[in-house]
Short mmCIF file of C-alpha atoms and ligand atoms in Angstrom, two decimals:
data_model
loop_
_atom_site.label_atom_id
_atom_site.label_comp_id
_atom_site.label_asym_id
_atom_site.label_seq_id
_atom_site.Cartn_x
_atom_site.Cartn_y
_atom_site.Cartn_z
CA MET A 330 95.20 71.77 77.70
CA ILE A 331 95.02 70.40 81.26
CA LYS A 332 92.88 72.36 83.69
CA ILE A 333 94.26 72.41 87.24
CA LEU A 334 92.41 73.91 90.15
CA THR A 335 94.61 75.42 92.86
CA VAL A 336 93.21 76.03 96.33
CA ILE A 337 94.84 78.64 98.54
CA GLY A 338 93.63 80.38 101.69
CA ALA A 339 96.26 81.08 104.30
CA ARG A 340 99.25 83.44 103.86
CA PRO A 341 101.95 80.77 103.32
CA GLN A 342 99.83 79.02 100.67
CA ILE A 343 99.43 82.19 98.66
CA ILE A 344 103.20 82.61 98.74
CA LYS A 345 103.87 78.97 97.84
CA ALA A 346 101.39 79.13 94.98
CA ALA A 347 103.39 81.97 93.40
CA ALA A 348 106.12 79.52 92.37
CA LEU A 349 103.80 77.22 90.45
CA SER A 350 101.88 80.08 88.85
CA ARG A 351 105.16 81.58 87.72
CA ALA A 352 106.33 78.28 86.24
CA ILE A 353 103.02 77.84 84.42
CA THR A 354 103.13 81.35 82.96
CA ASN A 355 106.79 81.12 81.92
CA SER A 356 107.07 77.52 80.70
CA PHE A 357 103.81 75.57 80.62
CA SER A 358 101.12 78.00 79.46
CA ASP A 359 100.45 75.87 76.37
CA LYS A 360 99.78 72.78 78.49
CA LEU A 361 98.39 73.89 81.86
CA LYS A 362 95.52 76.23 82.61
CA GLU A 363 95.30 77.21 86.27
CA ILE A 364 92.04 78.12 88.02
CA ILE A 365 92.70 79.66 91.45
CA VAL A 366 90.25 79.34 94.33
CA HIS A 367 90.89 81.47 97.43
CA THR A 368 88.96 80.11 100.40
CA GLY A 369 89.18 83.42 102.24
CA GLN A 370 90.74 81.80 105.31
CA HIS A 371 93.07 84.80 105.50
CA TYR A 372 91.46 88.04 104.41
CA ASP A 373 93.25 91.09 105.90
CA THR A 374 95.01 93.03 103.15
CA ASN A 375 98.39 92.35 104.68
CA MET A 376 97.65 88.60 105.04
CA SER A 377 96.39 88.07 101.47
CA GLU A 378 95.99 90.86 98.89
CA VAL A 379 99.52 92.20 99.31
CA PHE A 380 101.05 88.93 98.05
CA PHE A 381 99.08 88.83 94.78
CA ASP A 382 100.39 92.22 93.74
CA GLU A 383 103.94 91.73 94.93
CA LEU A 384 104.49 88.17 93.76
CA ASN A 385 102.63 88.57 90.50
CA ILE A 386 100.10 85.84 91.23
CA PRO A 387 97.03 85.79 89.02
CA ARG A 388 93.93 87.06 90.81
CA PRO A 389 91.77 84.23 92.16
CA ASP A 390 89.01 83.12 89.81
CA TYR A 391 86.88 82.42 92.88
CA ASN A 392 86.88 83.69 96.49
CA LEU A 393 84.77 81.72 98.97
CA ASN A 394 85.17 84.42 101.64
CA VAL A 395 84.77 81.87 104.46
CA GLY A 396 86.66 84.02 106.95
CA SER A 397 87.55 82.89 110.48
CA GLY A 398 85.73 80.32 112.57
CA SER A 399 86.04 77.10 114.52
CA HIS A 400 87.81 74.26 112.70
CA GLY A 401 84.60 72.44 111.87
CA LYS A 402 82.65 75.46 110.76
CA GLN A 403 85.47 76.98 108.71
CA THR A 404 86.44 73.68 107.03
CA ALA A 405 82.84 72.72 106.33
CA SER A 406 82.04 75.95 104.49
CA MET A 407 85.20 75.57 102.45
CA ILE A 408 84.31 71.97 101.48
CA GLU A 409 80.87 73.06 100.35
CA GLY A 410 82.21 75.92 98.26
CA ILE A 411 85.11 73.96 96.73
CA GLU A 412 82.84 71.06 95.81
CA GLU A 413 80.50 73.37 93.92
CA ILE A 414 83.39 74.87 91.93
CA LEU A 415 84.88 71.45 91.19
CA LEU A 416 81.57 70.23 89.83
CA LYS A 417 81.30 73.28 87.62
CA GLU A 418 84.90 73.52 86.42
CA LYS A 419 85.61 69.75 86.15
CA PRO A 420 89.41 70.17 86.44
CA GLY A 421 91.89 67.39 85.69
CA CYS A 422 93.24 67.66 89.26
CA ILE A 423 93.26 69.82 92.39
CA VAL A 424 96.52 71.31 93.67
CA LEU A 425 96.85 71.74 97.44
CA TYR A 426 99.63 73.24 99.56
CA GLY A 427 100.79 72.44 103.06
CA ASP A 428 98.57 71.67 106.01
CA THR A 429 95.93 74.31 106.72
CA ASN A 430 92.19 73.92 106.95
CA SER A 431 92.05 75.11 103.31
CA THR A 432 94.27 72.11 102.39
CA LEU A 433 92.06 69.66 104.23
CA ALA A 434 88.86 71.10 102.72
CA GLY A 435 90.28 70.76 99.20
CA ALA A 436 91.36 67.18 99.88
CA VAL A 437 87.95 66.14 101.18
CA ALA A 438 85.98 67.90 98.47
CA ALA A 439 88.05 66.58 95.55
CA SER A 440 88.68 63.01 96.76
CA LYS A 441 84.96 62.41 97.34
CA ILE A 442 84.17 63.16 93.68
CA ASN A 443 87.27 61.35 92.39
CA ILE A 444 89.27 64.35 91.26
CA PRO A 445 92.99 63.53 91.67
CA VAL A 446 94.63 65.39 94.56
CA ILE A 447 98.13 66.80 94.08
CA HIS A 448 99.71 67.57 97.44
CA ILE A 449 102.65 69.95 97.53
CA GLU A 450 104.61 69.74 100.79
CA ALA A 451 103.62 66.14 101.35
CA GLY A 452 105.10 63.84 104.02
CA LEU A 453 106.01 66.40 106.65
CA ARG A 454 105.26 65.24 110.13
CA SER A 455 105.59 66.67 113.60
CA PHE A 456 104.30 63.46 115.20
CA ASN A 457 102.10 65.64 117.36
CA LYS A 458 98.44 65.17 116.50
CA SER A 459 97.36 67.88 118.92
CA MET A 460 98.49 70.27 116.19
CA PRO A 461 95.59 70.89 113.78
CA GLU A 462 98.14 70.99 110.94
CA GLU A 463 99.35 67.41 111.63
CA VAL A 464 95.80 66.09 111.24
CA ASN A 465 95.26 68.12 108.08
CA ARG A 466 98.47 66.97 106.39
CA ILE A 467 98.04 63.27 107.23
CA MET A 468 94.48 63.27 105.92
CA CYS A 469 95.47 65.08 102.75
CA ASP A 470 98.42 62.82 102.01
CA HIS A 471 96.30 59.70 102.32
CA VAL A 472 93.82 60.70 99.61
CA SER A 473 96.44 62.15 97.25
CA THR A 474 97.50 60.82 93.88
CA LEU A 475 100.77 62.76 93.43
CA LEU A 476 102.69 63.61 96.62
CA PHE A 477 105.56 66.06 96.36
CA SER A 478 107.83 66.09 99.38
CA PRO A 479 110.33 68.93 99.75
CA THR A 480 112.70 66.89 101.94
CA LYS A 481 114.12 63.35 102.15
CA THR A 482 112.68 63.07 105.63
CA GLY A 483 109.20 63.83 104.28
CA TYR A 484 109.64 61.23 101.53
CA ARG A 485 110.76 58.62 104.11
CA ASN A 486 107.80 59.46 106.36
CA LEU A 487 105.46 58.59 103.52
CA ILE A 488 107.18 55.25 102.99
CA LYS A 489 106.85 54.49 106.69
CA GLU A 490 103.16 55.17 106.39
CA GLY A 491 102.80 52.58 103.65
CA PHE A 492 103.35 54.58 100.46
CA LYS A 493 105.30 52.53 97.88
CA GLU A 494 108.33 53.89 96.05
CA ASN A 495 107.85 51.92 92.87
CA ASN A 496 104.20 52.35 91.96
CA GLN A 497 103.76 52.51 88.19
CA ALA A 498 101.41 54.72 86.14
CA PRO A 499 98.48 55.08 85.82
CA PHE A 500 98.46 56.75 89.23
CA SER A 501 95.39 57.21 91.42
CA ALA A 502 94.48 57.69 95.06
CA ASP A 503 94.80 53.90 95.38
CA ASN A 504 98.09 53.80 93.45
CA PRO A 505 99.75 57.09 94.40
CA LYS A 506 103.14 58.36 93.31
CA ILE A 507 105.54 59.95 95.79
CA PHE A 508 108.36 62.31 94.88
CA HIS A 509 111.24 64.04 96.66
CA CYS A 510 111.49 67.20 94.56
CA GLY A 511 112.78 70.19 96.52
CA ASP A 512 110.82 73.06 97.97
CA VAL A 513 108.70 75.63 96.13
CA MET A 514 109.48 78.03 99.00
CA TYR A 515 113.15 77.76 98.12
CA ASP A 516 112.22 78.53 94.50
CA ASN A 517 110.54 81.70 95.72
CA SER A 518 113.31 82.76 98.08
CA LEU A 519 115.93 82.41 95.35
CA TYR A 520 113.76 84.19 92.84
CA PHE A 521 112.91 87.18 95.01
CA SER A 522 116.10 87.41 97.06
CA GLU A 523 117.86 89.83 94.74
CA VAL A 524 115.05 92.34 94.52
CA ALA A 525 113.86 92.22 98.15
CA GLU A 526 116.06 95.02 99.51
CA LYS A 527 115.86 97.10 96.37
CA ARG A 528 112.10 97.16 96.24
CA THR A 529 111.42 97.69 99.97
CA ASN A 530 112.48 100.12 102.67
CA ILE A 531 111.48 98.05 105.68
CA LEU A 532 114.95 98.26 107.23
CA ALA A 533 115.24 102.04 107.00
CA LYS A 534 111.62 102.51 108.01
CA ASN A 535 112.22 100.65 111.28
CA GLU A 536 115.81 101.89 111.77
CA LEU A 537 117.23 98.40 111.53
CA LYS A 538 120.88 97.75 110.79
CA LYS A 539 122.35 94.62 109.25
CA ASN A 540 123.04 91.87 111.81
CA GLU A 541 121.96 94.11 114.70
CA PHE A 542 118.41 92.93 115.20
CA ILE A 543 116.44 89.76 115.89
CA LEU A 544 113.49 88.89 113.68
CA ALA A 545 110.70 87.10 115.58
CA THR A 546 107.33 85.69 114.57
CA ILE A 547 104.78 83.96 116.79
CA HIS A 548 101.38 82.64 115.68
CA ARG A 549 101.08 78.88 116.49
CA ASN A 550 97.79 78.17 118.22
CA ASN A 551 99.26 76.78 121.44
CA ASN A 552 101.76 79.66 121.68
CA THR A 553 99.01 82.25 121.42
CA ASP A 554 96.10 80.57 123.21
CA GLU A 555 97.86 79.15 126.26
CA PRO A 556 98.63 82.01 128.68
CA GLU A 557 101.57 80.23 130.24
CA ARG A 558 103.30 79.80 126.86
CA ILE A 559 102.66 83.25 125.51
CA ASN A 560 103.88 84.82 128.78
CA SER A 561 107.03 82.74 128.75
CA LEU A 562 107.74 83.64 125.11
CA PHE A 563 107.26 87.38 125.55
CA SER A 564 109.13 87.40 128.83
CA ALA A 565 112.12 85.86 127.03
CA LEU A 566 111.90 88.47 124.25
CA HIS A 567 111.73 91.27 126.84
CA LYS A 568 114.75 89.96 128.74
CA ILE A 569 116.86 89.32 125.65
CA ALA A 570 116.19 92.78 124.25
CA THR A 571 116.76 94.57 127.56
CA GLU A 572 119.81 92.68 128.76
CA ASN A 573 121.61 92.71 125.42
CA LYS A 574 120.42 96.09 124.11
CA VAL A 575 119.37 94.33 120.95
CA LYS A 576 116.32 95.26 118.86
CA ILE A 577 113.66 92.65 118.22
CA VAL A 578 111.32 93.23 115.33
CA LEU A 579 108.11 91.29 115.49
CA PRO A 580 105.73 91.42 112.50
CA LEU A 581 102.74 90.20 114.43
CA HIS A 582 100.19 87.76 113.03
CA PRO A 583 96.62 89.03 113.67
CA ARG A 584 95.88 85.96 115.79
CA THR A 585 98.65 86.90 118.23
CA ALA A 586 97.87 90.61 118.06
CA LYS A 587 94.31 89.92 119.16
CA LEU A 588 95.37 87.75 122.10
CA LEU A 589 98.30 89.76 123.45
CA SER A 590 96.40 92.02 125.82
CA LYS A 591 94.10 89.18 126.91
CA ASN A 592 96.72 86.53 127.62
CA LEU A 593 99.81 88.45 128.76
CA SER A 594 99.96 89.43 132.43
CA SER A 595 99.25 93.13 132.78
CA GLU A 596 102.82 93.74 134.03
CA LEU A 597 104.46 91.96 131.08
CA TYR A 598 102.03 93.57 128.60
CA SER A 599 102.98 97.00 129.82
CA ASN A 600 106.71 96.13 129.86
CA ILE A 601 106.49 95.01 126.25
CA LYS A 602 104.56 98.09 125.21
CA LEU A 603 107.10 100.37 126.90
CA ASN A 604 110.18 98.51 125.65
CA LYS A 605 111.53 100.59 122.79
CA LEU A 606 113.77 97.76 121.71
CA ILE A 607 110.79 95.55 120.92
CA GLN A 608 109.21 96.75 117.69
CA ILE A 609 105.86 95.16 117.15
CA ILE A 610 104.76 95.88 113.58
CA GLU A 611 101.91 94.83 111.32
CA PRO A 612 102.47 91.74 109.18
CA VAL A 613 104.83 92.62 106.37
CA SER A 614 104.88 91.77 102.69
CA PHE A 615 106.92 88.81 101.40
CA LEU A 616 109.69 91.00 99.96
CA GLU A 617 109.84 92.95 103.24
CA MET A 618 110.04 89.65 105.10
CA ILE A 619 112.91 88.45 102.94
CA ALA A 620 114.70 91.76 103.51
CA LEU A 621 114.28 91.26 107.27
CA GLU A 622 115.41 87.63 107.15
CA LYS A 623 118.51 88.41 105.09
CA ASN A 624 119.61 91.16 107.45
CA ALA A 625 118.69 89.75 110.84
CA LEU A 626 121.27 88.66 113.37
CA LEU A 627 119.10 85.61 113.99
CA VAL A 628 115.52 84.48 113.77
CA MET A 629 113.14 83.27 116.48
CA THR A 630 109.95 81.73 115.25
CA ASP A 631 107.23 79.13 115.55
CA SER A 632 106.42 79.42 111.82
CA GLY A 633 107.20 76.55 109.51
CA GLY A 634 108.01 78.76 106.56
CA VAL A 635 110.10 81.28 108.48
CA GLN A 636 112.27 78.49 109.96
CA LYS A 637 113.18 77.43 106.46
CA GLU A 638 113.71 80.90 105.07
CA ALA A 639 116.12 81.63 107.94
CA PHE A 640 118.04 78.55 106.77
CA PHE A 641 117.92 79.61 103.09
CA PHE A 642 119.46 82.96 104.08
CA LYS A 643 122.00 81.28 106.40
CA LYS A 644 120.64 82.67 109.65
CA PRO A 645 120.50 80.70 112.90
CA CYS A 646 116.98 79.96 114.02
CA ILE A 647 115.49 79.48 117.46
CA ILE A 648 112.40 77.34 117.05
CA LEU A 649 109.69 78.25 119.55
CA ARG A 650 108.04 74.85 119.43
CA SER A 651 108.52 71.44 121.02
CA GLU A 652 109.26 69.77 117.69
CA THR A 653 109.67 70.60 114.02
CA GLU A 654 108.78 69.01 110.73
CA TRP A 655 112.02 70.44 109.31
CA VAL A 656 114.34 68.20 111.29
CA GLU A 657 117.20 68.75 108.86
CA LEU A 658 117.66 72.29 110.14
CA VAL A 659 118.22 71.07 113.67
CA GLU A 660 120.48 68.23 112.50
CA CYS A 661 122.66 70.77 110.65
CA GLY A 662 123.11 72.62 113.96
CA SER A 663 121.81 75.91 112.60
CA ALA A 664 118.47 75.70 114.39
CA LYS A 665 117.59 74.82 118.00
CA ILE A 666 114.26 73.65 119.40
CA VAL A 667 113.53 75.45 122.63
CA ASP A 668 109.73 75.17 122.98
CA ALA A 669 108.16 78.08 124.86
CA ASP A 670 110.77 77.70 127.58
CA GLU A 671 112.12 81.12 128.65
CA LYS A 672 115.41 79.74 129.97
CA LYS A 673 116.10 77.68 126.87
CA ILE A 674 115.24 80.61 124.56
CA ILE A 675 117.74 82.85 126.33
CA GLU A 676 120.42 80.11 126.32
CA ALA A 677 119.89 79.49 122.61
CA PHE A 678 120.23 83.23 121.91
CA ASN A 679 123.49 83.35 123.87
CA ASP A 680 124.83 80.29 122.02
CA PHE A 681 123.88 81.55 118.57
CA ARG A 682 124.84 85.22 118.85
CA ASN A 683 128.51 84.31 118.89
CA ALA A 684 128.37 81.12 116.86
CA LYS A 685 130.78 80.89 113.98
CA ASN A 686 130.87 78.52 111.04
CA LEU A 687 127.29 77.32 111.25
CA LYS A 688 126.39 74.80 108.55
CA PHE A 689 123.66 75.42 105.97
CA ALA A 690 123.65 72.46 103.59
CA ASP A 691 121.85 72.44 100.26
CA LEU A 692 118.74 70.55 101.27
CA PHE A 693 115.83 72.11 99.48
CA GLY A 694 116.50 71.49 95.78
CA ASP A 695 117.76 73.68 92.96
CA GLY A 696 115.10 76.40 92.84
CA LYS A 697 113.14 74.50 90.17
CA ALA A 698 110.76 72.40 92.24
CA ALA A 699 107.74 74.09 90.62
CA GLU A 700 108.90 73.12 87.10
CA PHE A 701 109.40 69.52 88.24
CA ILE A 702 105.89 69.47 89.68
CA CYS A 703 104.34 70.94 86.51
CA ASN A 704 106.01 68.24 84.38
CA GLU A 705 104.70 65.44 86.60
CA ILE A 706 101.17 66.93 86.53
CA ILE A 707 101.32 66.93 82.74
CA LYS A 708 102.47 63.27 82.70
CA LEU A 709 99.57 62.39 85.01
C1 UD1 B 931 96.56 79.18 109.84
C2 UD1 B 931 96.90 77.72 109.72
C3 UD1 B 931 98.34 77.51 110.17
C4 UD1 B 931 99.28 78.44 109.40
C5 UD1 B 931 98.82 79.88 109.50
C6 UD1 B 931 99.67 80.73 108.63
C7 UD1 B 931 95.03 76.17 110.14
C8 UD1 B 931 94.42 75.22 111.08
N1 UD1 B 931 96.06 76.87 110.57
O1 UD1 B 931 96.61 79.53 111.21
O2 UD1 B 931 98.73 76.18 109.88
O3 UD1 B 931 100.57 78.33 109.96
O4 UD1 B 931 97.45 79.98 109.09
O5 UD1 B 931 99.62 82.07 108.95
O6 UD1 B 931 94.61 76.24 108.98
N2 UD1 B 931 92.83 86.50 111.51
C9 UD1 B 931 92.65 87.82 111.18
N3 UD1 B 931 92.82 88.18 109.88
C10 UD1 B 931 93.10 87.30 108.86
C11 UD1 B 931 93.29 85.96 109.24
C12 UD1 B 931 93.14 85.59 110.55
O7 UD1 B 931 92.35 88.65 112.02
O8 UD1 B 931 93.24 87.72 107.73
C13 UD1 B 931 92.72 86.12 112.94
C14 UD1 B 931 91.28 85.73 113.33
O9 UD1 B 931 91.08 86.19 114.64
C15 UD1 B 931 91.34 84.23 113.31
C16 UD1 B 931 92.78 83.94 113.75
O10 UD1 B 931 93.53 84.98 113.18
O11 UD1 B 931 90.41 83.63 114.16
C17 UD1 B 931 93.29 82.60 113.29
O12 UD1 B 931 93.17 82.45 111.88
P1 UD1 B 931 93.09 81.00 111.20
O13 UD1 B 931 93.17 81.10 109.75
O14 UD1 B 931 91.98 80.22 111.77
O15 UD1 B 931 94.40 80.27 111.77
P2 UD1 B 931 95.90 80.79 111.81
O16 UD1 B 931 96.30 80.89 113.22
O17 UD1 B 931 96.07 81.96 110.92
N1 UDP B 932 105.55 86.08 105.99
C1 UDP B 932 105.32 87.34 105.44
N2 UDP B 932 105.05 88.38 106.26
C2 UDP B 932 105.01 88.25 107.62
C3 UDP B 932 105.27 86.98 108.19
C4 UDP B 932 105.52 85.94 107.34
O1 UDP B 932 105.38 87.49 104.22
O2 UDP B 932 104.76 89.26 108.30
C5 UDP B 932 105.85 84.95 105.09
C6 UDP B 932 107.13 84.25 105.39
O3 UDP B 932 108.19 84.88 104.71
C7 UDP B 932 106.83 82.85 104.87
C8 UDP B 932 105.35 82.67 105.16
O4 UDP B 932 104.82 83.99 105.32
O5 UDP B 932 107.03 82.76 103.49
C9 UDP B 932 105.18 81.88 106.43
O6 UDP B 932 103.82 81.96 106.79
P1 UDP B 932 103.33 81.78 108.30
O7 UDP B 932 104.45 82.03 109.23
O8 UDP B 932 102.12 82.62 108.42
O9 UDP B 932 102.84 80.28 108.33
P2 UDP B 932 103.53 78.83 108.42
O10 UDP B 932 104.68 78.80 107.49
O11 UDP B 932 103.93 78.62 109.85
O12 UDP B 932 102.44 77.93 108.05
#
């Protein structure tokens, strides 16, 4: 039996981890034993707990309860806690997802005591190191032993950074193995797509009709912390809703919720509050989110995961950032990068609302990325 130690902490990691946990339970329970460590980076019920119940993820064996804090403070407490657990549990490897501070902490803690790092969602790059996530993912990739990239672009990025395609086993941090294997988020979207509308009533609850509303999410640090950007984003939402009489539903990340009144001008803040077409709601569960994505007219987001899910469900996506790691979406023509530029956001909405025959190629695997990853972990 191989003991693997999975570290999760932020909302998208909990969701991604569901795919691997499901594969282990269904197909690899005789070979893999998973220990789950929750760092506590996200802790509100609707940012963490809700996903364990809904996605059938085993309860964490450990919760470090680090909570929020500056990058250094938050990451340092996680490193300390993860190291202690690694020394006690002595797993065969650590499994890390994506690019959050929880990912970085796991990579530092494990690599320093020579526990192989498995990085899921390796190779993605925005080429913008002012993003904390870019720093986290580069650092994690470069101490990893097995690197699983969901896209060809991610795989090629690794090669450009010096990773070799033909390394032979035994693999280690000095002789790592890179894979292009599809996306565990696609596994999840396929798996839960059928049941999402049956098991939730988010559309009825918010009086939303198929293809008659926009789904928006905003949480990126620059979009929330820089007043100019957050004002431009919300001004665009206000204008689009008002001028087109279209509803915008906005499940709001707590980071954004906390900064809205502080960073929006008082006039815009009150306009947004009074605008009945803009429905700001609490963060929703994953199945509720899928139901919203499947039924939206289009999606506007600065989230990495939501960009992709829009694509999985064949919805156009307006990317509220200056670049994306998921360049394939833009190359397909079904997503547009508009930054936090009010004029470009409105133009993109006008282009997409009437767009026909958008292309959504099969780019993210066959829904079995998690099984592929489990097999490679066993070989390691
Ligand atoms: C983190 C990740 C980001 C990811 C996002 C997913 C880093 C550096 N960033 O950003 O890559 O896209 O998670 O959602 O790891 N808060 C709450 N309740 C919670 C969690 C957070 O109120 O349960 C508030 C706190 O005020 C906190 C702020 O949100 O300070 C930011 O949380 P944090 O985890 O530091 O970063 P995110 O913006 O969530
Ligand atoms: N998500 C969710 N509820 C919400 C908003 C997002 O379940 O209210 C899901 C979404 O479907 C996706 C993941 O959270 O699977 C994306 O996480 P987030 O946008 O927080 O982070 P990112 O992907 O940008 O790191």
